[in-house]
Amino acid sequence: MNDDNNNNHEDTQKWILDSDVIDVMVDVPIIDGGGGNKKGSFKTRDDQRRHGVSRPAGMRLGRRQSKAERGFKSLKFLDRSVTGKEVDAWRAIENRFQRYAIDHRLPRDKFGVCIGMGGDSKDFAGELFDTLMRRRRLCLGGGITLEELQGFWEDVTSQDMDFRLQIFFEMCDKNGDGKLSESEVKEVIILSASANKLGNLKSQAGYYASMIMEELDPDHLGYIELSQLETLLREVMVFDQDNSKIMGKKTCSLTRAMIPKRYRTPVSRVISRTVELIHDNWKRIWVIVAWLAINVLLFFWKFNEYKKHKGFKIMGNCLCVAKGGAETTKFNMALILVPVCRSTLTSLRSTFLSRIIPFDDNINFHKVIAIGIVIGTFLHVFMHITCDFPRIIGCPREKFMLLLGPNFNYHQPSYQELARSIAGVSGVFMLIIMGISYVLASHQFRRNVIKLPSPLHHLAGFNAFWYSHHLLIVAYVLFIIHGYYLFLVTQWYLKSTWMYLAIPMSLYASERLLASVNELKHSVDIIKAVIYTGNVLALYLTRPQVFRYKSGMYLFIKCPDISNFEWHPFTITSAPGDDYLSCHIRTLGDWTAELHNRFAKVCEMERAQARKGSLVRMETTAYAGDSYSQLRYPRIVIKGPYGAPAQDYKKYDILFLIGLGIGATPMISIIKDVLNTIKPIDHYSDSIHKHSLDSSRRGPERTYFYWITREQGSFEWFKGVMNDISEYDHDHVIEMHNYLTSVYEEGDVRSALITLVQKLQHARNGVDVLSESRIRTHFARPNWRKVFAELASNHMASRIGVFYCGSATLTQTLRKLCQEFSSSSTTRFHFHKENF
């Protein structure tokens, strides 16, 4: 859990609820591509003549239906498939043609953008442009006209699968001899890798090209026929699609069969879903209802109290409303401290109170209380300055002296005198501080959404939020002063502001004091620091004896060399059974950038670089007890651990973990903890953690982990965990799915050879070409509806804990699916979102 978060604004595009069939990950048996009876096929000569295309005479031609053809139904050149709205799509292309055309001709470098392939596919689109030009025997210079562009568009969107496949082959076979050399295969792999932002695969294109040649050219002729490549591509894609369809039909039928009777009619469905909604949110509902009830009761209690006051005869209901708002503000100013007493909440999570109080929503409740403070303060201030003060000033002197003379030392004040009083001045300054803190804590300022000009840019960001919130210490002092120097109340025991604040402020202050003391107890040394691609810093720290935690918890880190005051939260990525602490920190703000740079300097100074494949990481290692070694590092101080939603994962039958980018960190700790239950006990040499290891052996029956990232280098962060899953999880307790969103989905022509290379490599040595681990990587994004449908059908009548960490983009989609499948199946999905 990264403080800036985390950032992490991974994949902020809109997530769409698809209704496709289940996509199952399978291993593909590699066929013998060097001959055999299965040959590829192209269009007939009549079809070729009709399209104005000629092929080498030695090429086998023919027409084949059945599943081989169905395997290429998804092979497409563009992101969108043919949907029946070609007119609208072509109209958009015409508009782009008018924008990019020069002298009514579209240049080659604008072809990809014009037809919708995107800027990342510029080189790939250029090769496609050249291929289509050759097919239509057009001159390569000067660009193409709108009519020629329409012909190109019809070619790449043709519903004839063999025709589109033929275009792809001609992209590979540039000289048109019907044979592919190793250099031609390598060039297409490089183009595909560039289009999919796969720098590592691009650098090893030569190796993968030779692997394809070795598979399809066993006689070492130096070339492969296009029919052989077609056969291999068909087998790879057909195998996946057939299994996907079988599982999809099975899942759909099972999902329909297990719909309870109470969801089958519209009325009963509405009633049942309302009941389900209340059942899923009853903790939040009763807490909010109780909070609202207390505020309302306090408001009307104080309202009625001041109806009996002498001042009511002068100020009327305005006084009652102002005092009612003040009473709710006192209550909320005290209550707002409780949700941020992290140590107290962490302790309470382990008690029976966790069954009735939603501790996971502490920050959200903190924000709700802040809204209550704003409303109460507004009522109090507005009524005073617009109604109460004018009525005091305008009241006849005799009446004023009779009713309120003793409260004002028998002096009827002016408006300026009321404003300059202790209560007035303290109230004004308190409003200013609270206003600043409230604004800088908003999402737009805290997350740097608002870009202010220099030098005002320092007013946005986490630092501004952090320091402005600490100004509230002054606001609380002013609040107590404001509540003591009242005009209408003289007895000290009736001035209740300090009574409201005494216990919450003492609790909060004691936590801060205890955290300062624990800085000494939680002294840590740095074991190792690793800088990965993607601006991620991994810190491995010694574990203090008194530091006990559960998977999913987080800690706060301070680097005194950067700032003596700033603490930033990060998820613990080590497991409770490990004898060290680790966390992964992504550079997303000023503080994390400075921390990254300081450790990078140490790594560069030692010049200790280790290579895994071609993904470079800088690594430096210290040794326990080596004071000189520790002096090289920036000093690190920790406090915690603190509770988080993921720590309660053991109470579910099935685990469904979802992480976006660096949001995988809390899930990694859980995966490690589950792995500890699988590994032999003697694998751990440190006996002091055997108790936590034994206690972790009770947990979910099955764990599904979906990690979605947009950078290939991200897989380096947790490659060791992925390899441990493959090595120790023989009973398939953990099912991990990696998704790389920078790669076009399977079936896109830009990823066709990458799919081929991936499956050849995995079948040969069991290593994925993208993650360089034993866990296969999927392309694009998951179809979440298919994933939930499969879980519901495979785990009927089970309680599935869905834990998500990442950007807010996906939150509503996952929550909606949890509610939908909980109400339409016997499986219950419980959604939890990490809050920061």
mmCIF file of C-alpha atoms in Angstrom, residues 440 445 448-461:
data_model
loop_
_atom_site.group_PDB
_atom_site.id
_atom_site.type_symbol
_atom_site.label_atom_id
_atom_site.label_comp_id
_atom_site.label_asym_id
_atom_site.label_seq_id
_atom_site.Cartn_x
_atom_site.Cartn_y
_atom_site.Cartn_z
ATOM 1 C CA LEU A 440 -5.872 20.409 1.155
ATOM 2 C CA PHE A 445 -5.235 18.562 -3.780
ATOM 3 C CA ASN A 448 -2.016 16.488 -7.120
ATOM 4 C CA VAL A 449 -4.946 16.401 -9.550
ATOM 5 C CA ILE A 450 -4.956 20.194 -9.493
ATOM 6 C CA LYS A 451 -1.810 21.579 -11.100
ATOM 7 C CA LEU A 452 -1.069 24.950 -9.532
ATOM 8 C CA PRO A 453 1.471 27.362 -11.043
ATOM 9 C CA SER A 454 4.822 27.903 -9.352
ATOM 10 C CA PRO A 455 5.376 28.665 -6.514
ATOM 11 C CA LEU A 456 1.834 27.698 -5.499
ATOM 12 C CA HIS A 457 2.397 24.103 -6.658
ATOM 13 C CA HIS A 458 3.653 23.283 -3.147
ATOM 14 C CA LEU A 459 0.097 23.817 -1.890
ATOM 15 C CA ALA A 460 -0.967 20.564 -3.538
ATOM 16 C CA GLY A 461 0.262 17.068 -2.798
#
